[in-house]
Short mmCIF file of C-alpha atoms in Angstrom, two decimals:
data_model
loop_
_atom_site.label_atom_id
_atom_site.label_comp_id
_atom_site.label_asym_id
_atom_site.label_seq_id
_atom_site.Cartn_x
_atom_site.Cartn_y
_atom_site.Cartn_z
CA MET D 10 -0.16 0.49 -0.01
CA VAL D 11 3.31 2.11 1.11
CA ASP D 12 4.48 4.32 -1.74
CA ASN D 13 5.29 7.87 -2.95
CA ARG D 14 1.90 8.98 -1.53
CA LYS D 15 1.46 9.75 2.39
CA ILE D 16 -1.90 7.94 4.17
CA LEU D 17 -3.48 9.91 6.89
CA GLY D 18 -4.81 7.55 9.45
CA VAL D 19 -7.51 7.55 11.34
CA ILE D 20 -8.77 6.51 14.95
CA GLY D 21 -12.15 7.22 14.07
CA GLY D 22 -15.62 5.79 15.50
CA LEU D 23 -15.78 9.20 18.89
CA GLY D 24 -18.75 9.97 17.35
CA PRO D 25 -19.03 7.20 13.86
CA ILE D 26 -20.92 10.67 12.45
CA ALA D 27 -18.30 13.14 13.28
CA THR D 28 -15.42 11.44 11.43
CA ALA D 29 -17.59 10.57 8.12
CA HIS D 30 -17.80 14.92 8.18
CA PHE D 31 -14.42 15.09 9.20
CA MET D 32 -13.59 12.49 6.61
CA GLU D 33 -15.64 14.77 3.79
CA LEU D 34 -14.32 18.34 5.30
CA VAL D 35 -10.44 16.74 4.25
CA ILE D 36 -12.13 15.96 0.59
CA ASN D 37 -13.88 19.25 0.38
CA MET D 38 -10.63 21.62 1.79
CA THR D 39 -8.19 19.54 -0.89
CA ASP D 40 -7.50 21.17 -3.84
CA VAL D 41 -7.46 18.92 -7.12
CA GLN D 42 -9.03 17.89 -9.64
CA THR D 43 -9.69 13.98 -10.13
CA ASP D 44 -10.72 10.99 -7.54
CA GLN D 45 -6.79 9.89 -7.94
CA GLN D 46 -5.52 12.98 -6.65
CA HIS D 47 -7.23 12.84 -3.39
CA LEU D 48 -5.19 12.60 -0.29
CA PRO D 49 -5.42 8.33 1.09
CA MET D 50 -7.00 8.18 4.04
CA ILE D 51 -7.84 4.70 6.97
CA VAL D 52 -9.66 5.42 9.11
CA TYR D 53 -10.63 3.24 11.92
CA ASN D 54 -14.77 3.78 12.97
CA MET D 55 -14.42 1.85 15.75
CA PRO D 56 -17.19 3.23 18.31
CA PHE D 57 -16.67 0.55 20.49
CA ILE D 58 -14.43 2.49 21.94
CA PRO D 59 -15.29 3.33 25.81
CA ASP D 60 -16.95 6.96 26.31
CA ARG D 61 -13.78 9.83 27.01
CA THR D 62 -16.38 12.60 28.88
CA ALA D 63 -17.65 9.23 31.25
CA TYR D 64 -14.14 8.86 31.99
CA ILE D 65 -12.37 11.95 32.03
CA LEU D 66 -15.10 12.74 34.83
CA ASP D 67 -14.35 9.77 36.63
CA ASN D 68 -10.79 7.70 36.59
CA THR D 69 -12.74 4.67 37.92
CA LYS D 70 -15.16 4.06 34.25
CA GLU D 71 -13.45 2.25 31.48
CA ASP D 72 -9.93 3.79 30.47
CA PRO D 73 -9.96 4.20 26.05
CA LEU D 74 -6.62 5.06 26.35
CA PRO D 75 -5.82 0.69 25.30
CA LYS D 76 -8.37 0.68 22.99
CA MET D 77 -7.08 3.70 20.86
CA LEU D 78 -3.56 3.10 21.21
CA GLU D 79 -4.61 -0.72 19.39
CA ILE D 80 -5.54 1.57 16.49
CA GLY D 81 -2.76 3.73 16.69
CA HIS D 82 -0.73 1.24 16.42
CA ALA D 83 -2.71 -0.86 13.77
CA LEU D 84 -2.58 2.76 11.88
CA GLN D 85 1.09 2.54 12.01
CA GLU D 86 1.35 -1.25 11.03
CA GLN D 87 -1.06 -0.15 7.98
CA GLY D 88 1.77 2.76 6.95
CA ALA D 89 -0.07 5.74 7.55
CA ASP D 90 2.34 8.95 7.45
CA CYS D 91 -0.17 10.84 10.09
CA ILE D 92 -2.70 10.19 12.39
CA ALA D 93 -5.25 12.11 13.01
CA VAL D 94 -8.39 12.37 15.68
CA PRO D 95 -11.27 13.48 14.89
CA CYS D 96 -12.77 14.33 18.70
CA VAL D 97 -11.77 16.92 20.65
CA THR D 98 -12.31 15.60 24.25
CA ALA D 99 -10.11 12.30 23.12
CA HIS D 100 -7.09 15.02 22.12
CA TYR D 101 -7.50 14.35 26.76
CA PHE D 102 -5.13 11.24 26.22
CA MET D 103 -3.07 12.94 23.00
CA ASP D 104 0.27 13.14 24.70
CA ALA D 105 -0.11 9.49 26.24
CA LEU D 106 -0.82 8.67 22.10
CA GLU D 107 2.25 10.96 21.04
CA LYS D 108 4.03 8.75 23.46
CA ARG D 109 3.53 5.21 22.53
CA ILE D 110 2.64 5.82 18.62
CA HIS D 111 6.16 6.05 16.74
CA VAL D 112 4.00 7.91 13.91
CA PRO D 113 2.95 12.01 14.15
CA LEU D 114 -0.14 12.88 15.59
CA ILE D 115 -2.04 16.38 14.56
CA ASN D 116 -2.58 17.52 17.55
CA GLY D 117 -6.27 19.35 16.70
CA VAL D 118 -6.14 21.51 19.74
CA ARG D 119 -2.75 22.87 19.60
CA GLU D 120 -3.61 23.73 15.84
CA THR D 121 -6.32 25.52 16.22
CA VAL D 122 -4.55 27.40 18.98
CA ALA D 123 -1.04 28.20 16.97
CA HIS D 124 -3.39 28.98 13.89
CA LEU D 125 -5.01 32.01 16.14
CA LYS D 126 -2.28 33.22 17.47
CA GLU D 127 -1.51 33.09 13.82
CA ASN D 128 -3.86 35.49 12.69
CA GLY D 129 -2.91 37.67 15.30
CA ILE D 130 -6.37 36.87 17.93
CA ARG D 131 -5.03 36.93 22.43
CA LYS D 132 -8.23 36.63 23.86
CA VAL D 133 -10.59 33.25 23.02
CA GLY D 134 -13.89 31.96 24.11
CA ILE D 135 -14.51 28.63 24.80
CA MET D 136 -18.04 26.61 23.46
CA ALA D 137 -17.25 23.01 24.04
CA THR D 138 -19.09 20.58 26.48
CA ASP D 139 -18.68 20.27 30.51
CA GLY D 140 -15.82 17.84 29.75
CA THR D 141 -13.52 19.54 27.35
CA VAL D 142 -14.25 23.05 29.65
CA ARG D 143 -13.17 20.93 33.54
CA SER D 144 -10.74 19.04 32.10
CA GLY D 145 -9.00 22.08 30.53
CA ILE D 146 -7.84 21.12 27.23
CA PHE D 147 -8.48 24.24 25.77
CA HIS D 148 -6.99 26.10 28.37
CA LYS D 149 -3.86 24.48 29.24
CA GLU D 150 -2.77 24.92 25.28
CA LEU D 151 -4.14 29.00 24.93
CA GLU D 152 -2.19 29.64 27.88
CA LYS D 153 1.27 27.93 27.19
CA GLN D 154 0.65 29.54 23.54
CA GLY D 155 0.42 33.13 25.58
CA LEU D 156 -3.11 33.73 24.53
CA LEU D 157 -5.98 33.94 26.59
CA PRO D 158 -8.88 31.72 27.44
CA ILE D 159 -12.22 32.79 28.01
CA ALA D 160 -15.10 30.17 29.39
CA PRO D 161 -19.11 30.85 29.56
CA SER D 162 -20.21 32.07 32.82
CA ALA D 163 -21.99 28.74 34.51
CA ASN D 164 -25.82 30.16 32.80
CA ALA D 165 -24.44 30.65 29.44
CA GLN D 166 -22.24 26.65 29.60
CA LYS D 167 -26.09 25.04 30.22
CA ASP D 168 -26.88 26.88 27.30
CA VAL D 169 -23.70 25.44 24.98
CA MET D 170 -24.44 21.92 26.87
CA HIS D 171 -28.77 22.15 26.05
CA LEU D 172 -27.33 22.75 22.46
CA ILE D 173 -25.19 19.81 21.74
CA PHE D 174 -27.00 17.35 24.05
CA ASN D 175 -31.08 18.35 23.82
CA ASN D 176 -30.39 19.82 20.26
CA VAL D 177 -27.70 18.32 18.20
CA LYS D 178 -27.52 14.68 19.40
CA ALA D 179 -31.36 14.29 19.84
CA GLY D 180 -31.41 14.78 16.29
CA LYS D 181 -33.16 18.37 16.64
CA PRO D 182 -32.74 21.61 15.10
CA ALA D 183 -30.11 24.16 17.79
CA GLU D 184 -31.46 27.00 19.01
CA MET D 185 -30.09 29.73 17.51
CA ASP D 186 -31.17 31.86 20.58
CA ARG D 187 -29.57 29.76 23.16
CA PHE D 188 -26.25 29.97 21.06
CA LEU D 189 -26.24 33.51 20.26
CA SER D 190 -27.21 33.84 24.54
CA ALA D 191 -23.52 31.84 24.97
CA ALA D 192 -21.92 33.65 22.09
CA GLY D 193 -22.74 37.06 23.73
CA ASP D 194 -21.85 35.56 27.09
CA LEU D 195 -18.18 34.96 25.34
CA ARG D 196 -18.20 39.02 23.50
CA ARG D 197 -18.96 40.62 26.60
CA GLN D 198 -15.94 38.89 28.60
CA GLY D 199 -13.79 40.12 25.60
CA ALA D 200 -13.21 36.95 23.32
CA GLU D 201 -12.53 38.35 19.78
CA VAL D 202 -12.39 34.93 18.43
CA ILE D 203 -14.41 31.72 19.80
CA ILE D 204 -13.45 28.02 19.35
CA LEU D 205 -16.19 25.32 18.61
CA GLY D 206 -14.88 22.92 20.05
CA CYS D 207 -17.25 20.00 19.85
CA THR D 208 -18.14 18.47 17.33
CA GLU D 209 -22.30 19.00 17.80
CA LEU D 210 -21.22 22.88 17.45
CA SER D 211 -19.13 22.24 14.53
CA LEU D 212 -22.50 20.33 12.77
CA ILE D 213 -24.64 23.91 13.98
CA LYS D 214 -22.04 25.92 12.09
CA ARG D 215 -22.81 23.58 9.05
CA ASP D 216 -25.68 24.19 9.32
CA GLU D 217 -26.71 27.66 10.84
CA LYS D 218 -25.90 30.85 10.00
CA ILE D 219 -23.43 32.22 12.93
CA GLY D 220 -21.55 35.04 12.51
CA ALA D 221 -18.19 36.28 12.24
CA GLY D 222 -15.78 35.22 14.74
CA PHE D 223 -15.85 31.39 14.96
CA VAL D 224 -12.99 29.16 14.65
CA ASP D 225 -14.27 25.44 14.15
CA ALA D 226 -11.93 22.83 15.64
CA MET D 227 -12.45 20.11 13.51
CA GLU D 228 -11.85 22.72 10.22
CA VAL D 229 -8.34 22.96 11.93
CA LEU D 230 -7.50 19.22 12.17
CA ALA D 231 -9.13 18.78 9.07
CA ARG D 232 -6.90 21.83 6.92
CA GLN D 233 -4.10 20.56 8.87
CA SER D 234 -3.82 16.99 7.52
CA VAL D 235 -4.55 17.87 3.82
CA LEU D 236 -1.44 19.85 4.67
CA ALA D 237 0.96 17.32 6.83
CA CYS D 238 0.16 14.99 4.06
CA HIS D 239 1.36 17.65 1.94
CA LYS D 240 -1.59 18.41 -0.69
CA PRO D 241 -3.37 21.86 -1.70
CA LEU D 242 -5.21 23.65 0.23
CA LYS D 243 -8.19 25.42 -1.42
CA LYS D 244 -7.47 29.06 -1.10
CA GLU D 245 -10.86 29.79 0.97
CA TYR D 246 -9.59 27.55 3.65
CA GLU D 247 -6.20 29.59 4.97
CA CYS D 248 -7.98 31.33 7.51
CA LEU D 249 -10.52 29.42 9.28
CA ILE D 250 -11.86 32.04 11.47
CA THR D 251 -15.66 32.85 9.86
CA LYS D 252 -15.23 36.79 9.10
CA MET A 15 -8.84 -5.85 17.12
CA VAL A 16 -11.06 -9.16 16.65
CA ASP A 17 -13.68 -9.92 19.72
CA ASN A 18 -17.62 -10.50 19.14
CA ARG A 19 -18.72 -7.61 17.16
CA LYS A 20 -18.89 -7.62 13.41
CA ILE A 21 -16.05 -5.23 11.96
CA LEU A 22 -17.48 -4.24 7.78
CA GLY A 23 -14.54 -3.57 6.18
CA VAL A 24 -15.11 -0.96 3.27
CA ILE A 25 -13.12 -0.79 -0.34
CA GLY A 26 -13.40 3.06 -0.50
CA GLY A 27 -12.15 5.99 -2.62
CA LEU A 28 -14.21 5.46 -5.33
CA GLY A 29 -14.53 7.96 -5.51
CA PRO A 30 -14.18 9.64 -1.71
CA ILE A 31 -17.26 12.16 -1.19
CA ALA A 32 -19.24 8.65 -1.88
CA THR A 33 -17.72 6.57 0.48
CA ALA A 34 -18.19 9.10 2.96
CA HIS A 35 -21.57 9.41 2.53
CA PHE A 36 -21.67 5.44 2.37
CA MET A 37 -20.33 5.69 5.67
CA GLU A 38 -23.04 8.44 6.92
CA LEU A 39 -26.18 6.17 5.62
CA VAL A 40 -24.61 3.21 7.23
CA ILE A 41 -24.55 5.02 10.50
CA ASN A 42 -27.73 6.76 9.63
CA MET A 43 -30.11 3.32 9.33
CA THR A 44 -28.36 1.59 12.43
CA ASP A 45 -30.58 2.11 15.16
CA VAL A 46 -28.64 2.35 18.03
CA GLN A 47 -29.44 4.77 20.60
CA THR A 48 -25.16 5.47 21.72
CA ASP A 49 -21.72 6.04 20.04
CA GLN A 50 -20.71 2.89 21.61
CA GLN A 51 -23.32 -0.33 19.63
CA HIS A 52 -22.73 1.62 16.56
CA LEU A 53 -20.98 -0.87 13.58
CA PRO A 54 -17.40 -0.46 13.74
CA MET A 55 -15.76 -0.16 10.07
CA ILE A 56 -12.71 -0.28 8.65
CA VAL A 57 -12.12 1.67 5.47
CA TYR A 58 -8.71 2.26 3.07
CA ASN A 59 -10.04 5.57 1.46
CA MET A 60 -7.53 5.12 -1.56
CA PRO A 61 -8.89 7.76 -4.36
CA PHE A 62 -5.43 6.95 -6.25
CA ILE A 63 -7.03 3.32 -7.65
CA PRO A 64 -7.44 3.79 -11.24
CA ASP A 65 -10.33 5.02 -12.80
CA ARG A 66 -13.20 1.66 -13.04
CA THR A 67 -14.32 3.75 -16.29
CA ALA A 68 -11.62 4.18 -18.10
CA TYR A 69 -10.36 0.51 -17.78
CA ILE A 70 -13.81 -0.56 -18.80
CA LEU A 71 -14.67 1.40 -21.80
CA ASP A 72 -10.97 0.14 -22.41
CA ASN A 73 -8.72 -2.41 -21.44
CA THR A 74 -5.08 -0.75 -22.70
CA LYS A 75 -5.91 1.08 -19.22
CA GLU A 76 -4.56 0.61 -15.85
CA ASP A 77 -6.20 -1.93 -14.64
CA PRO A 78 -7.28 -1.10 -11.10
CA LEU A 79 -8.24 -4.62 -9.54
CA PRO A 80 -5.01 -5.04 -7.94
CA LYS A 81 -4.73 -2.36 -5.87
CA MET A 82 -8.43 -3.16 -5.27
CA LEU A 83 -6.86 -6.86 -4.18
CA GLU A 84 -4.69 -5.53 -2.41
CA ILE A 85 -6.41 -3.42 0.01
CA GLY A 86 -9.51 -6.20 0.22
CA HIS A 87 -6.47 -8.47 1.61
CA ALA A 88 -5.55 -5.73 4.17
CA LEU A 89 -9.18 -6.10 4.96
CA GLN A 90 -9.54 -9.08 5.86
CA GLU A 91 -6.34 -9.56 7.67
CA GLN A 92 -7.56 -6.70 9.44
CA GLY A 93 -10.18 -8.88 10.69
CA ALA A 94 -12.94 -7.65 8.89
CA ASP A 95 -15.55 -9.96 8.55
CA CYS A 96 -17.48 -8.56 5.55
CA ILE A 97 -16.90 -6.06 2.75
CA ALA A 98 -18.53 -3.16 0.83
CA VAL A 99 -17.23 -1.54 -1.59
CA PRO A 100 -18.93 1.84 -2.14
CA CYS A 101 -19.14 2.18 -5.91
CA VAL A 102 -21.55 0.71 -8.97
CA THR A 103 -18.81 0.73 -11.26
CA ALA A 104 -16.53 -1.02 -9.56
CA HIS A 105 -19.05 -3.93 -8.86
CA TYR A 106 -17.65 -4.54 -12.71
CA PHE A 107 -14.58 -6.09 -10.42
CA MET A 108 -16.98 -8.67 -7.74
CA ASP A 109 -16.76 -11.51 -9.29
CA ALA A 110 -12.43 -11.47 -9.71
CA LEU A 111 -12.99 -9.60 -6.37
CA GLU A 112 -14.59 -13.02 -4.79
CA LYS A 113 -12.30 -15.47 -5.90
CA ARG A 114 -9.54 -14.16 -4.74
CA ILE A 115 -10.99 -12.25 -1.20
CA HIS A 116 -11.94 -14.73 2.02
CA VAL A 117 -14.33 -12.37 3.66
CA PRO A 118 -17.37 -11.84 2.26
CA LEU A 119 -18.33 -9.10 0.09
CA ILE A 120 -21.42 -8.09 0.03
CA ASN A 121 -22.36 -6.93 -3.80
CA GLY A 122 -24.55 -3.57 -4.22
CA VAL A 123 -25.82 -4.57 -7.82
CA ARG A 124 -27.04 -8.80 -6.46
CA GLU A 125 -28.94 -7.04 -3.62
CA THR A 126 -30.94 -4.56 -5.78
CA VAL A 127 -32.37 -6.47 -7.61
CA ALA A 128 -32.97 -8.63 -4.40
CA HIS A 129 -33.91 -5.85 -2.63
CA LEU A 130 -36.90 -5.21 -6.29
CA LYS A 131 -37.88 -8.58 -5.81
CA GLU A 132 -39.07 -9.19 -2.77
CA ASN A 133 -40.94 -6.44 -3.19
CA GLY A 134 -42.36 -7.59 -6.53
CA ILE A 135 -41.32 -5.61 -9.11
CA ARG A 136 -40.83 -7.02 -12.37
CA LYS A 137 -39.55 -4.32 -14.92
CA VAL A 138 -37.16 -1.69 -13.43
CA GLY A 139 -35.60 0.86 -15.22
CA ILE A 140 -32.11 1.81 -15.08
CA MET A 141 -30.30 5.72 -14.59
CA ALA A 142 -26.75 5.52 -14.85
CA THR A 143 -23.57 6.02 -16.10
CA ASP A 144 -22.61 4.77 -20.16
CA GLY A 145 -19.76 2.83 -18.38
CA THR A 146 -22.41 1.21 -16.13
CA VAL A 147 -25.03 0.67 -18.90
CA ARG A 148 -22.50 -0.35 -21.76
CA SER A 149 -21.07 -2.31 -18.93
CA GLY A 150 -24.22 -4.34 -18.70
CA ILE A 151 -24.08 -4.92 -14.91
CA PHE A 152 -27.72 -4.07 -13.88
CA HIS A 153 -29.33 -5.94 -16.82
CA LYS A 154 -27.80 -9.36 -16.31
CA GLU A 155 -28.56 -9.32 -12.76
CA LEU A 156 -32.21 -8.30 -13.68
CA GLU A 157 -32.09 -11.11 -16.12
CA LYS A 158 -30.87 -13.54 -13.77
CA GLN A 159 -33.06 -12.76 -10.93
CA GLY A 160 -35.80 -13.13 -13.30
CA LEU A 161 -36.52 -9.44 -13.51
CA LEU A 162 -37.09 -6.92 -17.04
CA PRO A 163 -34.25 -4.27 -17.27
CA ILE A 164 -35.30 -1.16 -19.04
CA ALA A 165 -32.57 1.70 -20.21
CA PRO A 166 -32.95 4.85 -21.40
CA SER A 167 -33.12 6.04 -25.23
CA ALA A 168 -30.49 7.86 -26.22
CA ASN A 169 -31.93 11.04 -25.89
CA ALA A 170 -32.72 10.75 -22.24
CA GLN A 171 -28.99 8.64 -21.90
CA LYS A 172 -27.48 12.00 -22.86
CA ASP A 173 -30.02 14.08 -20.27
CA VAL A 174 -28.48 11.18 -17.31
CA MET A 175 -24.80 11.73 -17.77
CA HIS A 176 -25.00 15.28 -17.91
CA LEU A 177 -26.50 14.95 -14.44
CA ILE A 178 -24.18 13.17 -13.05
CA PHE A 179 -20.88 14.77 -14.97
CA ASN A 180 -21.95 18.67 -15.56
CA ASN A 181 -24.79 19.43 -12.67
CA VAL A 182 -23.59 17.20 -9.54
CA LYS A 183 -20.08 16.22 -9.92
CA ALA A 184 -18.84 19.86 -10.66
CA GLY A 185 -20.34 21.50 -8.15
CA LYS A 186 -23.63 22.59 -10.10
CA PRO A 187 -27.51 22.31 -8.96
CA ALA A 188 -28.91 19.62 -10.59
CA GLU A 189 -31.45 20.61 -13.57
CA MET A 190 -34.43 18.68 -12.28
CA ASP A 191 -36.47 18.98 -15.77
CA ARG A 192 -33.48 16.89 -17.54
CA PHE A 193 -33.73 14.42 -14.22
CA LEU A 194 -37.48 14.03 -14.64
CA SER A 195 -37.43 13.80 -18.68
CA ALA A 196 -35.39 11.02 -17.71
CA ALA A 197 -37.11 9.66 -15.44
CA GLY A 198 -40.06 10.04 -17.57
CA ASP A 199 -38.81 8.57 -20.32
CA LEU A 200 -38.10 5.07 -18.27
CA ARG A 201 -41.25 4.96 -16.83
CA ARG A 202 -43.09 5.37 -19.95
CA GLN A 203 -40.94 2.29 -21.70
CA GLY A 204 -43.17 0.49 -17.95
CA ALA A 205 -40.68 1.35 -15.52
CA GLU A 206 -42.40 0.42 -12.47
CA VAL A 207 -39.06 1.29 -10.01
CA ILE A 208 -36.34 3.39 -11.82
CA ILE A 209 -32.88 1.73 -9.92
CA LEU A 210 -30.65 5.11 -8.95
CA GLY A 211 -27.04 3.52 -9.84
CA CYS A 212 -24.79 6.32 -9.68
CA THR A 213 -23.80 8.05 -6.33
CA GLU A 214 -24.21 11.34 -7.60
CA LEU A 215 -27.79 10.25 -8.38
CA SER A 216 -27.55 9.70 -4.71
CA LEU A 217 -26.59 12.89 -3.84
CA ILE A 218 -29.38 14.49 -6.15
CA LYS A 219 -31.70 11.89 -3.91
CA ARG A 220 -31.17 12.99 -1.21
CA ASP A 221 -30.89 16.78 -1.70
CA GLU A 222 -33.89 17.23 -4.78
CA LYS A 223 -37.50 15.69 -4.54
CA ILE A 224 -37.20 12.93 -6.84
CA GLY A 225 -41.15 11.59 -6.17
CA ALA A 226 -42.44 8.13 -6.07
CA GLY A 227 -40.74 4.97 -6.91
CA PHE A 228 -36.64 5.10 -7.44
CA VAL A 229 -34.75 3.10 -4.81
CA ASP A 230 -30.73 3.74 -4.93
CA ALA A 231 -28.20 1.19 -4.56
CA MET A 232 -26.39 3.25 -1.96
CA GLU A 233 -28.55 2.79 -0.28
CA VAL A 234 -28.84 -0.50 -0.74
CA LEU A 235 -25.50 -1.26 0.17
CA ALA A 236 -25.86 0.46 3.11
CA ARG A 237 -28.65 -1.64 4.71
CA GLN A 238 -26.95 -4.38 3.41
CA SER A 239 -23.72 -3.80 5.41
CA VAL A 240 -26.16 -3.13 8.82
CA LEU A 241 -27.45 -6.70 8.24
CA ALA A 242 -24.72 -8.58 7.38
CA CYS A 243 -23.04 -6.91 10.25
CA HIS A 244 -25.99 -8.12 13.02
CA LYS A 245 -27.09 -5.06 13.94
CA PRO A 246 -30.15 -3.86 14.31
CA LEU A 247 -32.19 -1.48 11.13
CA LYS A 248 -34.18 1.33 11.54
CA LYS A 249 -38.36 0.94 11.06
CA GLU A 250 -38.14 2.98 8.25
CA TYR A 251 -35.33 1.77 6.40
CA GLU A 252 -36.86 -1.71 5.63
CA CYS A 253 -37.99 -0.63 2.23
CA LEU A 254 -36.54 1.90 -0.03
CA ILE A 255 -38.25 2.02 -2.99
CA THR A 256 -39.31 6.09 -2.45
CA LYS A 257 -43.01 6.87 -2.08
#
């Protein structure tokens, strides 16, 4: 299977629809004319990986790391040149994965923060699940790169959770008044750009008009996957902050 | 990786967007409540597989079979319990694949015809590329199972090709007057149901109102993949003929 083409490995299924959406993003961002020029991927869409949020909030629950490592090693053996994990919450395990998989991992959290920094942003709001906010994944990375993280107030965080669980995950339309209210809370605290740090929020971005000043972590991961595999990027994806 | 769960292997990338769309169909058809209950898949999304239509129309072109076999064997080694190829044209190579891969292949063409037969249909129209029509994939299978194939007139076939290449592949909206005109041609010849035998036509079905009496071969392949892997099917996908 291995030749001069770079192959993207994907630890997927977290959840399964997010993986298919991520693949579409990668394909749509790649600036090529024929099927044959597109980026080859090997995708392990393995939804049985134990729940990441459950483990992060309660370490006595089943650890998803062993299964993620097993998949990472399978991708490595199959010739993947770099590996993406299209799930923000799973980035909690990224350091542990990087230590034990001998193929470069594309870190969607680190790349999102780097993308904001490159674009001169300093104050960054975070919209994500309680699990992601509590684990501090984005907070730590923003601070590490010298940017200022801004979390939603308790009420705004409740709106974000409602959008993720009671709207998108439940297959219902997003209540955009709640979305705009949570975003407004972050803007009032000074957020120049707001990170959509959860697949369900990426789907709201895909389906609704959300306006300027957002960046979707899943899009940054897809963009970086295209670049890491030496494929040409469509011009309109050079900056991913919505205008 | 292998335990009591069935794993679906996918020879993908023919083209890449069709593969992501097929994965979404499988996920959406599976009647489960949590990520963990979904169907595990290993997907080789390898768009560099040589062009199938080009080879079918001119056997001096590069043969895509060796690469498809290589992927099939890799899926077999990785523990796939059955294999799907989400590309109608590639079904031309299905017999050759079946002979050399020791994992059951799900034949989307055979299953589409079987699904129509189960539902009491006798006269079947075919909408597909010149390559698929000329290779006779659907014609032979329909006759084998005792159904009557109906091909579009030369003019209607031109409309179908225009829809596939000048509309969908070109990223433009489908000219629905041409779609309805081609379908009308097949109905006048007696077609009770029309097979959408090409991914681009599946996308028209997804995005437009096409009316009653169509069946999408890609949906049948996804449905059969769910069943072959012993997953529960959502009730609304039991019959795939549009109403």
